Amino acid sequence: MFYVADRTEMQEIDRLTIEEKGVPGILLMERAAITVLEEINSRLKSINADRKLKCLVVVEGGNNGGDGLALARLLYQQGDIVHVCYINGISRVSDSFSYQLEIAKKIGIQVTDHIIDSDYDVVVDGIFGVGLKRDVAGIWRETIETMNGLGGFKVAIDTPSGVDASTGQIMGCAFKAGMTVTFGLNKRGLIFYPGCEISGEVVVRDIGFAQAEVDRVHPVAYSYNRDDLCMLPGRSDSSNKGTYGKLAVIAGSRDMSGAMTFAAEAAYRMGTGLVKIYTHIDNKEIAGVRIPEAVLMCYSNKDEAEQCARDAMEWSDAILIGPGIGKGDAARSMVEYIMCEAVQTVIADADALNIISEKPDILGRHRGPVIVTPHIGEMSRLTGVAIPDIKKNILEVCKDFSMEYNVVSALKDARTCVSDGRDVYINTSGNNGMSTAGAGDVLAGIIAGLVCTGLGAYEAAKLGVYIHGLAGDMAAEHRGRNAMIARDIVSAISEVIKGAEHDGQQ
């Protein structure tokens, strides 16, 4: 697990390290410059260490510019040709910047107020960094657009200028980097779209921020890596199928059989002991063929559907409801009954969420843990917030919704967020090949399976989203992003789990 900071959190960590731990800001600046130099050299001088680079470093008068000036000095001292463009568009400059500028001029680095050439091996952005709060305009926009038009290896210091470090939104225009070297912690704006698209390769380097101060600030957001697969529940040699839970899957309607099979098989692949599918009678034959491991109970009318809902509550340890059930009377009756009466964990997905959006008080009446898995459109219907506004601030929307209804929310997008209303997990696994029918049903089944095998609602949702993305990445590797389908993601789940077992993470 690794923290992901926003602008305010990172600035507070920086302040505490300097003011309370006594680490001089100029020392952090030097360390930052050294890390960027190392990353440039490892990419451009790994074969020929004597290669002389022609470098442009563009700076403004803040501490990000000070980092840039320190880097320019280090490049110059190792024999590279260095030109510094100091935009000089702000009236107040930091003391550290002034100090670095004086040194740069004294040792003979060329400093001008404009870009004097168009042929560089390296173009470095040291203009704004994480502190930017307003749209880029005027001379700064002109300079960034000129930089974007240059050739060479593009490097951003900490955050590409013009990217909101907290949201990833583009503030007017932004520097398009081939690599961003960011310090201490990764930043939200380098993970969320569209910021991540123009950040290039993101390298997180330690420059000496005190871990105690990071823990004290305790950033709201974090992400997982493969080490976190250790949270997968283990299996006992003396266990039986009852040990790993009973999952009720209320899914599928007339002409919508795929959703139930995707969800049920995904749950089984996650280790669930027994799955019972509750579905429309029209799906009886295909369920028996597609997933013979599952028990089946069918309905043909509203009364029978209500009986299915009662049976599901009495029989199961967890309930997944929604994939492909439609919005008819039978579906509405089952959703309202389960959401208001169930005491076991309920995973509400797809059509269940659309039904809830028309009667949101249902969600506020839940008795047991609830996980909701909306995509952006479904969240828009649930909240009344426009889709573009959700996409601009997906993390806060997810967190606020979870807090309002006391649920766990997995808000699905290119960067899915999961929240319990207090902190937020940002998912970084997965790929665009997962934009395919049925992928959401697979995710719901994965999460439900983790609940059945012993994880709490929040942990199951976070780990489920991460595993879903890893399975999608494996499916893309095998099939290609254009050709992969939901069944490929289901098939790849076993590879993820097997890999975790092999690595000793389970």
Short mmCIF file of C-alpha atoms in Angstrom, two decimals:
data_model
loop_
_atom_site.label_atom_id
_atom_site.label_comp_id
_atom_site.label_asym_id
_atom_site.label_seq_id
_atom_site.Cartn_x
_atom_site.Cartn_y
_atom_site.Cartn_z
CA MET A 1 0.00 0.00 0.00
CA PHE A 2 1.27 3.48 -0.77
CA TYR A 3 -0.16 6.89 0.04
CA VAL A 4 -1.30 9.25 -2.70
CA ALA A 5 -1.21 12.92 -1.70
CA ASP A 6 -3.14 15.93 -2.86
CA ARG A 7 -1.75 19.46 -3.03
CA THR A 8 -2.62 20.45 0.53
CA GLU A 9 -1.37 17.22 2.10
CA MET A 10 1.97 17.37 0.28
CA GLN A 11 2.51 21.00 1.19
CA GLU A 12 1.80 20.20 4.85
CA ILE A 13 4.26 17.29 4.83
CA ASP A 14 6.85 19.62 3.33
CA ARG A 15 6.14 22.30 5.95
CA LEU A 16 6.32 19.89 8.90
CA THR A 17 9.57 18.38 7.67
CA ILE A 18 11.18 21.82 7.37
CA GLU A 19 9.68 23.68 10.33
CA GLU A 20 9.28 20.95 12.94
CA LYS A 21 11.96 18.43 11.99
CA GLY A 22 14.47 21.12 11.11
CA VAL A 23 15.38 19.78 7.67
CA PRO A 24 16.48 22.83 5.64
CA GLY A 25 14.33 23.49 2.59
CA ILE A 26 17.44 24.08 0.51
CA LEU A 27 18.61 20.54 1.40
CA LEU A 28 15.32 19.07 0.15
CA MET A 29 15.79 21.12 -3.01
CA GLU A 30 19.27 19.72 -3.58
CA ARG A 31 18.05 16.17 -3.00
CA ALA A 32 15.20 16.73 -5.44
CA ALA A 33 17.61 17.95 -8.10
CA ILE A 34 19.91 14.97 -7.56
CA THR A 35 17.06 12.49 -8.04
CA VAL A 36 15.95 14.14 -11.29
CA LEU A 37 19.55 14.16 -12.52
CA GLU A 38 19.86 10.45 -11.74
CA GLU A 39 16.68 9.64 -13.64
CA ILE A 40 17.79 11.66 -16.68
CA ASN A 41 21.24 10.08 -16.70
CA SER A 42 19.87 6.55 -16.33
CA ARG A 43 17.80 7.03 -19.46
CA LEU A 44 20.04 9.14 -21.67
CA LYS A 45 23.57 8.27 -20.50
CA SER A 46 23.31 4.60 -19.59
CA ILE A 47 25.13 3.50 -22.76
CA ASN A 48 27.46 6.47 -23.18
CA ALA A 49 28.22 8.19 -19.88
CA ASP A 50 30.31 10.81 -21.69
CA ARG A 51 27.44 11.93 -23.90
CA LYS A 52 27.05 15.70 -23.68
CA LEU A 53 23.40 16.72 -23.47
CA LYS A 54 21.93 20.00 -24.63
CA CYS A 55 19.43 20.93 -21.92
CA LEU A 56 16.68 23.52 -21.53
CA VAL A 57 15.41 24.14 -17.99
CA VAL A 58 12.38 26.44 -17.77
CA VAL A 59 11.64 27.91 -14.34
CA GLU A 60 9.47 30.38 -12.46
CA GLY A 61 10.23 32.04 -9.14
CA GLY A 62 8.86 29.46 -6.68
CA ASN A 63 10.43 26.42 -5.09
CA ASN A 64 9.69 24.26 -8.12
CA GLY A 65 11.81 26.72 -10.05
CA GLY A 66 14.47 26.41 -7.36
CA ASP A 67 14.50 22.65 -7.95
CA GLY A 68 14.95 23.38 -11.64
CA LEU A 69 17.86 25.75 -11.05
CA ALA A 70 19.60 23.23 -8.78
CA LEU A 71 19.15 20.61 -11.51
CA ALA A 72 20.53 23.01 -14.12
CA ARG A 73 23.64 23.49 -11.99
CA LEU A 74 24.17 19.75 -11.62
CA LEU A 75 23.74 19.20 -15.36
CA TYR A 76 26.19 22.02 -16.04
CA GLN A 77 28.72 20.65 -13.56
CA GLN A 78 28.68 17.22 -15.20
CA GLY A 79 29.58 18.84 -18.52
CA ASP A 80 26.23 19.24 -20.24
CA ILE A 81 25.22 22.34 -22.19
CA VAL A 82 22.55 24.12 -20.16
CA HIS A 83 20.22 27.01 -20.92
CA VAL A 84 17.83 28.30 -18.25
CA CYS A 85 14.71 30.18 -19.25
CA TYR A 86 13.45 32.16 -16.26
CA ILE A 87 9.96 33.36 -17.15
CA ASN A 88 9.97 36.00 -14.37
CA GLY A 89 6.23 36.58 -14.50
CA ILE A 90 5.51 36.69 -10.76
CA SER A 91 6.41 39.52 -8.40
CA ARG A 92 7.25 37.41 -5.32
CA VAL A 93 9.98 34.80 -5.50
CA SER A 94 11.03 32.33 -2.82
CA ASP A 95 14.28 32.80 -0.92
CA SER A 96 15.48 29.38 -2.04
CA PHE A 97 14.84 30.27 -5.67
CA SER A 98 16.81 33.52 -5.34
CA TYR A 99 19.68 31.60 -3.74
CA GLN A 100 19.76 29.03 -6.54
CA LEU A 101 19.49 31.72 -9.23
CA GLU A 102 22.47 33.60 -7.81
CA ILE A 103 24.60 30.44 -7.84
CA ALA A 104 23.56 29.56 -11.39
CA LYS A 105 24.59 32.97 -12.68
CA LYS A 106 27.87 32.97 -10.76
CA ILE A 107 29.04 29.67 -12.25
CA GLY A 108 28.24 30.82 -15.77
CA ILE A 109 24.92 29.19 -16.66
CA GLN A 110 23.12 31.10 -19.40
CA VAL A 111 19.87 32.53 -18.00
CA THR A 112 17.42 34.38 -20.24
CA ASP A 113 13.75 35.32 -20.12
CA HIS A 114 12.88 33.42 -23.29
CA ILE A 115 13.63 30.14 -25.04
CA ILE A 116 16.52 30.84 -27.39
CA ASP A 117 16.71 27.62 -29.40
CA SER A 118 14.55 24.80 -30.74
CA ASP A 119 17.00 21.92 -30.65
CA TYR A 120 17.41 20.28 -27.23
CA ASP A 121 18.11 16.77 -25.98
CA VAL A 122 16.32 17.46 -22.70
CA VAL A 123 13.50 19.91 -21.88
CA VAL A 124 12.78 20.32 -18.16
CA ASP A 125 9.63 21.85 -16.68
CA GLY A 126 10.34 23.61 -13.37
CA ILE A 127 7.60 26.22 -13.60
CA PHE A 128 4.76 25.54 -11.13
CA GLY A 129 4.81 22.07 -9.56
CA VAL A 130 2.12 20.99 -7.07
CA GLY A 131 1.22 24.48 -5.88
CA LEU A 132 -0.73 25.67 -8.93
CA LYS A 133 -4.31 26.70 -8.12
CA ARG A 134 -5.38 28.77 -11.15
CA ASP A 135 -5.56 28.35 -14.89
CA VAL A 136 -2.37 28.82 -16.87
CA ALA A 137 -2.61 31.90 -19.10
CA GLY A 138 -0.55 34.68 -20.62
CA ILE A 139 3.22 34.32 -20.80
CA TRP A 140 3.17 31.01 -18.90
CA ARG A 141 0.76 29.45 -21.39
CA GLU A 142 2.81 30.74 -24.31
CA THR A 143 5.98 29.30 -22.80
CA ILE A 144 4.44 25.89 -22.06
CA GLU A 145 3.01 25.66 -25.57
CA THR A 146 6.45 26.47 -26.96
CA MET A 147 8.00 23.77 -24.76
CA ASN A 148 5.43 21.25 -25.96
CA GLY A 149 6.41 22.01 -29.52
CA LEU A 150 10.09 21.24 -28.92
CA GLY A 151 11.76 17.89 -29.47
CA GLY A 152 13.88 16.06 -26.94
CA PHE A 153 13.16 14.14 -23.75
CA LYS A 154 10.54 16.05 -21.72
CA VAL A 155 10.92 15.97 -17.93
CA ALA A 156 8.55 17.47 -15.34
CA ILE A 157 9.74 18.22 -11.82
CA ASP A 158 7.23 16.95 -9.22
CA THR A 159 4.12 17.65 -11.35
CA PRO A 160 3.74 18.84 -14.95
CA SER A 161 2.93 22.55 -14.89
CA GLY A 162 -0.76 23.01 -15.63
CA VAL A 163 -1.91 19.73 -14.06
CA ASP A 164 -3.99 20.10 -10.89
CA ALA A 165 -2.02 17.99 -8.41
CA SER A 166 -5.19 17.08 -6.52
CA THR A 167 -7.58 16.15 -9.34
CA GLY A 168 -5.56 15.59 -12.51
CA GLN A 169 -7.58 18.23 -14.35
CA ILE A 170 -5.81 20.41 -16.92
CA MET A 171 -5.75 24.04 -15.84
CA GLY A 172 -5.86 25.85 -19.16
CA CYS A 173 -2.89 24.07 -20.70
CA ALA A 174 -0.18 21.77 -19.39
CA PHE A 175 3.35 20.60 -20.10
CA LYS A 176 3.39 17.20 -21.82
CA ALA A 177 6.07 15.15 -20.11
CA GLY A 178 7.76 11.94 -21.09
CA MET A 179 8.73 11.48 -17.45
CA THR A 180 7.64 13.09 -14.20
CA VAL A 181 9.90 12.75 -11.18
CA THR A 182 7.74 13.39 -8.13
CA PHE A 183 8.97 13.61 -4.56
CA GLY A 184 8.04 11.77 -1.38
CA LEU A 185 4.61 10.49 -2.37
CA ASN A 186 2.75 10.00 -5.61
CA LYS A 187 0.16 12.68 -6.34
CA ARG A 188 -3.51 12.24 -7.15
CA GLY A 189 -3.14 14.40 -10.24
CA LEU A 190 -0.53 12.03 -11.66
CA ILE A 191 -2.91 9.06 -11.28
CA PHE A 192 -6.26 10.51 -12.34
CA TYR A 193 -7.09 11.29 -15.95
CA PRO A 194 -6.32 13.39 -17.87
CA GLY A 195 -3.26 14.34 -15.78
CA CYS A 196 -1.77 10.86 -15.93
CA GLU A 197 -1.88 10.90 -19.73
CA ILE A 198 0.51 13.83 -19.98
CA SER A 199 2.74 12.94 -17.03
CA GLY A 200 4.51 10.16 -18.92
CA GLU A 201 6.41 7.70 -16.78
CA VAL A 202 5.93 8.67 -13.13
CA VAL A 203 8.91 8.04 -10.86
CA VAL A 204 8.45 8.55 -7.11
CA ARG A 205 11.71 9.41 -5.32
CA ASP A 206 12.48 9.87 -1.65
CA ILE A 207 14.16 13.18 -0.86
CA GLY A 208 14.04 13.01 2.94
CA PHE A 209 10.49 13.75 4.05
CA ALA A 210 10.14 12.36 7.56
CA GLN A 211 7.89 9.29 7.70
CA ALA A 212 6.55 10.48 11.03
CA GLU A 213 5.27 13.63 9.35
CA VAL A 214 3.71 11.63 6.51
CA ASP A 215 1.91 9.50 9.09
CA ARG A 216 0.88 12.61 10.98
CA VAL A 217 -0.72 14.15 7.90
CA HIS A 218 -2.14 10.73 7.00
CA PRO A 219 -3.20 11.35 3.39
CA VAL A 220 -6.80 10.40 2.65
CA ALA A 221 -6.01 8.41 -0.50
CA TYR A 222 -3.84 5.38 -1.16
CA SER A 223 -3.30 2.62 -3.73
CA TYR A 224 -2.24 -1.02 -3.74
CA ASN A 225 0.61 -2.97 -5.27
CA ARG A 226 1.12 -6.72 -5.57
CA ASP A 227 2.38 -7.00 -2.00
CA ASP A 228 -1.18 -6.26 -0.89
CA LEU A 229 -2.38 -9.56 -2.33
CA CYS A 230 -1.26 -10.92 1.04
CA MET A 231 -4.71 -9.84 2.25
CA LEU A 232 -6.30 -12.70 0.30
CA PRO A 233 -7.86 -15.08 2.82
CA GLY A 234 -5.95 -18.34 3.20
CA ARG A 235 -7.42 -21.83 3.05
CA SER A 236 -7.21 -24.52 5.71
CA ASP A 237 -6.44 -28.14 4.87
CA SER A 238 -9.27 -29.17 7.19
CA SER A 239 -11.87 -26.91 5.54
CA ASN A 240 -14.97 -27.76 3.52
CA LYS A 241 -17.18 -25.78 1.15
CA GLY A 242 -19.14 -24.37 4.07
CA THR A 243 -15.96 -22.79 5.38
CA TYR A 244 -15.83 -20.40 2.45
CA GLY A 245 -19.32 -19.03 2.55
CA LYS A 246 -22.61 -19.21 0.72
CA LEU A 247 -23.32 -16.49 -1.84
CA ALA A 248 -26.75 -15.65 -3.19
CA VAL A 249 -26.59 -14.12 -6.67
CA ILE A 250 -29.86 -12.45 -7.65
CA ALA A 251 -29.20 -11.71 -11.29
CA GLY A 252 -30.39 -12.15 -14.83
CA SER A 253 -33.79 -11.58 -16.38
CA ARG A 254 -35.49 -12.60 -19.60
CA ASP A 255 -32.87 -12.27 -22.40
CA MET A 256 -30.19 -11.20 -19.86
CA SER A 257 -28.50 -14.43 -18.82
CA GLY A 258 -24.84 -13.44 -19.18
CA ALA A 259 -24.66 -11.24 -16.10
CA MET A 260 -25.54 -14.02 -13.68
CA THR A 261 -22.96 -16.42 -15.10
CA PHE A 262 -20.16 -13.83 -15.12
CA ALA A 263 -20.86 -12.87 -11.50
CA ALA A 264 -21.30 -16.42 -10.22
CA GLU A 265 -18.20 -17.81 -11.91
CA ALA A 266 -16.10 -14.86 -10.73
CA ALA A 267 -17.24 -15.52 -7.17
CA TYR A 268 -16.31 -19.18 -7.47
CA ARG A 269 -12.90 -18.25 -8.87
CA MET A 270 -12.32 -16.14 -5.76
CA GLY A 271 -12.82 -19.20 -3.58
CA THR A 272 -16.50 -18.99 -2.58
CA GLY A 273 -17.73 -22.32 -1.21
CA LEU A 274 -21.23 -22.34 -2.68
CA VAL A 275 -23.14 -20.04 -5.03
CA LYS A 276 -26.90 -20.09 -5.46
CA ILE A 277 -28.33 -18.21 -8.42
CA TYR A 278 -31.81 -16.69 -8.25
CA THR A 279 -32.96 -15.83 -11.75
CA HIS A 280 -35.86 -15.76 -14.21
CA ILE A 281 -37.14 -19.15 -15.34
CA ASP A 282 -36.05 -18.40 -18.92
CA ASN A 283 -32.43 -18.64 -17.76
CA LYS A 284 -32.73 -22.10 -16.19
CA GLU A 285 -31.26 -24.09 -19.06
CA ILE A 286 -28.37 -21.75 -19.85
CA ALA A 287 -27.41 -21.49 -16.18
CA GLY A 288 -27.16 -25.26 -15.96
CA VAL A 289 -24.88 -25.33 -19.00
CA ARG A 290 -22.74 -22.27 -18.31
CA ILE A 291 -22.17 -22.71 -14.58
CA PRO A 292 -23.14 -26.20 -13.42
CA GLU A 293 -21.37 -25.67 -10.08
CA ALA A 294 -24.12 -23.28 -8.96
CA VAL A 295 -27.39 -24.16 -7.26
CA LEU A 296 -30.39 -22.66 -9.04
CA MET A 297 -33.74 -21.22 -7.95
CA CYS A 298 -36.01 -19.60 -10.53
CA TYR A 299 -39.03 -17.32 -10.59
CA SER A 300 -41.58 -16.46 -13.26
CA ASN A 301 -43.63 -13.78 -11.51
CA LYS A 302 -43.46 -11.19 -8.74
CA ASP A 303 -44.70 -13.53 -6.00
CA GLU A 304 -42.09 -16.15 -6.85
CA ALA A 305 -39.43 -13.43 -7.02
CA GLU A 306 -40.32 -12.33 -3.50
CA GLN A 307 -40.02 -15.92 -2.33
CA CYS A 308 -36.56 -16.06 -3.94
CA ALA A 309 -35.54 -12.93 -2.04
CA ARG A 310 -36.70 -14.45 1.26
CA ASP A 311 -34.87 -17.69 0.51
CA ALA A 312 -31.69 -15.79 -0.36
CA MET A 313 -31.75 -13.98 2.97
CA GLU A 314 -32.31 -17.16 4.96
CA TRP A 315 -29.74 -19.26 3.09
CA SER A 316 -26.76 -17.02 2.34
CA ASP A 317 -23.82 -15.37 4.05
CA ALA A 318 -23.75 -12.57 1.45
CA ILE A 319 -26.06 -11.37 -1.31
CA LEU A 320 -25.15 -9.95 -4.71
CA ILE A 321 -28.16 -8.32 -6.34
CA GLY A 322 -28.63 -6.41 -9.57
CA PRO A 323 -26.69 -7.67 -12.58
CA GLY A 324 -29.13 -7.99 -15.46
CA ILE A 325 -32.31 -8.19 -13.35
CA GLY A 326 -34.04 -5.36 -15.21
CA LYS A 327 -36.41 -2.83 -13.66
CA GLY A 328 -39.69 -4.71 -13.71
CA ASP A 329 -42.02 -5.23 -10.76
CA ALA A 330 -40.32 -8.46 -9.71
CA ALA A 331 -36.89 -6.83 -9.71
CA ARG A 332 -38.12 -3.79 -7.79
CA SER A 333 -39.73 -5.96 -5.16
CA MET A 334 -36.57 -8.04 -4.65
CA VAL A 335 -34.29 -5.01 -4.46
CA GLU A 336 -36.40 -3.19 -1.90
CA TYR A 337 -36.82 -6.29 0.26
CA ILE A 338 -33.14 -7.22 0.23
CA MET A 339 -31.86 -3.68 0.76
CA CYS A 340 -34.16 -3.02 3.70
CA GLU A 341 -34.23 -6.42 5.43
CA ALA A 342 -30.90 -8.18 4.88
CA VAL A 343 -28.47 -8.27 7.80
CA GLN A 344 -25.66 -9.96 5.87
CA THR A 345 -23.43 -8.00 3.47
CA VAL A 346 -25.25 -6.92 0.31
CA ILE A 347 -23.45 -6.04 -2.91
CA ALA A 348 -25.76 -3.85 -5.02
CA ASP A 349 -24.82 -3.52 -8.68
CA ALA A 350 -26.21 -2.50 -12.06
CA ASP A 351 -30.04 -2.57 -12.21
CA ALA A 352 -30.31 -2.65 -8.42
CA LEU A 353 -28.64 0.76 -8.41
CA ASN A 354 -30.95 2.07 -11.11
CA ILE A 355 -33.94 0.96 -9.04
CA ILE A 356 -32.46 2.55 -5.92
CA SER A 357 -31.85 5.82 -7.79
CA GLU A 358 -35.61 6.14 -8.31
CA LYS A 359 -36.27 5.55 -4.61
CA PRO A 360 -33.06 6.57 -2.78
CA ASP A 361 -34.56 6.21 0.70
CA ILE A 362 -34.14 2.45 0.19
CA LEU A 363 -30.40 2.84 0.58
CA GLY A 364 -30.74 4.70 3.83
CA ARG A 365 -32.72 1.87 5.43
CA HIS A 366 -30.13 -0.90 5.19
CA ARG A 367 -29.51 -3.03 8.28
CA GLY A 368 -26.25 -4.75 7.36
CA PRO A 369 -23.09 -3.78 5.46
CA VAL A 370 -23.72 -2.57 1.91
CA ILE A 371 -21.33 -2.29 -1.03
CA VAL A 372 -22.50 -0.33 -4.08
CA THR A 373 -20.62 -0.58 -7.38
CA PRO A 374 -21.88 2.20 -9.68
CA HIS A 375 -20.22 3.39 -12.84
CA ILE A 376 -20.18 7.13 -13.48
CA GLY A 377 -23.61 7.17 -15.15
CA GLU A 378 -25.22 5.23 -12.32
CA MET A 379 -23.62 7.49 -9.73
CA SER A 380 -25.01 10.47 -11.61
CA ARG A 381 -28.50 8.99 -11.32
CA LEU A 382 -27.97 8.18 -7.64
CA THR A 383 -26.72 11.66 -6.73
CA GLY A 384 -28.18 13.99 -9.34
CA VAL A 385 -24.65 15.27 -10.04
CA ALA A 386 -23.81 15.70 -13.73
CA ILE A 387 -21.37 13.20 -15.22
CA PRO A 388 -18.73 15.84 -16.14
CA ASP A 389 -18.78 17.16 -12.57
CA ILE A 390 -18.32 13.66 -11.15
CA LYS A 391 -15.39 12.97 -13.46
CA LYS A 392 -13.70 16.20 -12.36
CA ASN A 393 -13.75 15.16 -8.72
CA ILE A 394 -14.46 11.44 -8.60
CA LEU A 395 -12.66 10.91 -5.30
CA GLU A 396 -14.72 13.41 -3.33
CA VAL A 397 -18.00 12.27 -4.91
CA CYS A 398 -17.24 8.68 -3.94
CA LYS A 399 -16.23 9.61 -0.40
CA ASP A 400 -19.19 11.92 0.19
CA PHE A 401 -21.74 9.39 -1.09
CA SER A 402 -20.30 6.68 1.16
CA MET A 403 -20.43 8.97 4.15
CA GLU A 404 -24.00 10.12 3.46
CA TYR A 405 -25.44 6.60 3.22
CA ASN A 406 -22.96 4.72 5.45
CA VAL A 407 -22.04 2.33 2.64
CA VAL A 408 -18.90 1.24 0.84
CA SER A 409 -18.82 2.71 -2.66
CA ALA A 410 -16.75 1.43 -5.57
CA LEU A 411 -17.16 4.19 -8.13
CA LYS A 412 -16.05 2.67 -11.42
CA ASP A 413 -14.09 4.66 -13.98
CA ALA A 414 -10.68 4.53 -15.61
CA ARG A 415 -9.39 5.09 -12.07
CA THR A 416 -11.95 3.40 -9.84
CA CYS A 417 -12.26 4.84 -6.33
CA VAL A 418 -13.43 2.88 -3.29
CA SER A 419 -14.42 4.61 -0.07
CA ASP A 420 -16.06 3.92 3.27
CA GLY A 421 -16.66 7.63 3.80
CA ARG A 422 -13.40 8.19 5.66
CA ASP A 423 -10.52 7.40 3.33
CA VAL A 424 -10.31 6.46 -0.35
CA TYR A 425 -8.57 3.72 -2.30
CA ILE A 426 -7.55 4.72 -5.85
CA ASN A 427 -7.12 1.77 -8.19
CA THR A 428 -4.23 1.75 -10.66
CA SER A 429 -4.56 -1.76 -12.10
CA GLY A 430 -6.53 -2.52 -15.27
CA ASN A 431 -6.66 -1.20 -18.82
CA ASN A 432 -8.99 0.12 -21.51
CA GLY A 433 -9.66 -3.37 -22.86
CA MET A 434 -11.91 -3.83 -19.83
CA SER A 435 -14.41 -1.41 -21.35
CA THR A 436 -16.48 -4.37 -22.49
CA ALA A 437 -19.91 -5.82 -21.70
CA GLY A 438 -19.95 -7.94 -18.58
CA ALA A 439 -16.76 -6.62 -16.99
CA GLY A 440 -18.77 -4.94 -14.22
CA ASP A 441 -20.62 -8.19 -13.48
CA VAL A 442 -17.25 -9.89 -13.07
CA LEU A 443 -16.14 -7.22 -10.59
CA ALA A 444 -19.32 -7.61 -8.54
CA GLY A 445 -18.72 -11.36 -8.37
CA ILE A 446 -15.10 -10.92 -7.31
CA ILE A 447 -16.06 -8.56 -4.48
CA ALA A 448 -18.89 -10.84 -3.36
CA GLY A 449 -16.54 -13.81 -3.38
CA LEU A 450 -14.06 -12.01 -1.13
CA VAL A 451 -16.85 -11.16 1.31
CA CYS A 452 -17.87 -14.82 1.45
CA THR A 453 -14.32 -15.98 2.09
CA GLY A 454 -13.93 -13.73 5.09
CA LEU A 455 -13.06 -10.13 4.24
CA GLY A 456 -15.02 -7.17 5.56
CA ALA A 457 -17.02 -5.07 3.12
CA TYR A 458 -14.45 -2.30 2.68
CA GLU A 459 -11.44 -4.60 2.39
CA ALA A 460 -13.31 -6.86 -0.05
CA ALA A 461 -14.27 -3.94 -2.28
CA LYS A 462 -10.74 -2.52 -2.39
CA LEU A 463 -8.97 -5.80 -2.97
CA GLY A 464 -11.66 -6.91 -5.40
CA VAL A 465 -11.21 -3.85 -7.57
CA TYR A 466 -7.44 -4.35 -7.56
CA ILE A 467 -7.67 -8.06 -8.47
CA HIS A 468 -10.24 -7.30 -11.17
CA GLY A 469 -7.76 -4.89 -12.74
CA LEU A 470 -4.89 -7.37 -12.49
CA ALA A 471 -7.04 -10.03 -14.16
CA GLY A 472 -7.87 -7.51 -16.87
CA ASP A 473 -4.18 -6.82 -17.39
CA MET A 474 -3.48 -10.54 -17.76
CA ALA A 475 -6.40 -10.92 -20.17
CA ALA A 476 -5.04 -8.06 -22.26
CA GLU A 477 -1.62 -9.69 -22.31
CA HIS A 478 -3.10 -12.95 -23.58
CA ARG A 479 -5.81 -11.64 -25.93
CA GLY A 480 -4.97 -8.03 -26.67
CA ARG A 481 -7.02 -5.07 -25.48
CA ASN A 482 -9.21 -4.86 -28.56
CA ALA A 483 -10.12 -8.55 -28.57
CA MET A 484 -10.58 -9.33 -24.87
CA ILE A 485 -14.06 -9.99 -23.48
CA ALA A 486 -15.52 -10.48 -20.01
CA ARG A 487 -14.95 -14.25 -20.08
CA ASP A 488 -11.23 -13.59 -20.55
CA ILE A 489 -11.20 -11.55 -17.33
CA VAL A 490 -12.94 -14.36 -15.45
CA SER A 491 -10.43 -16.88 -16.79
CA ALA A 492 -7.52 -14.69 -15.70
CA ILE A 493 -8.69 -14.47 -12.08
CA SER A 494 -7.20 -17.88 -11.39
CA GLU A 495 -3.83 -16.69 -12.72
CA VAL A 496 -3.84 -13.76 -10.31
CA ILE A 497 -4.73 -15.98 -7.36
CA LYS A 498 -2.24 -18.67 -8.36
CA GLY A 499 0.47 -16.04 -8.72
CA ALA A 500 -0.25 -14.74 -5.23
CA GLU A 501 -0.06 -18.27 -3.83
CA HIS A 502 3.22 -18.91 -5.65
CA ASP A 503 4.72 -15.66 -4.34
CA GLY A 504 3.77 -16.58 -0.80
CA GLN A 505 1.30 -13.71 -0.56
CA GLN A 506 -1.62 -15.88 0.46
#
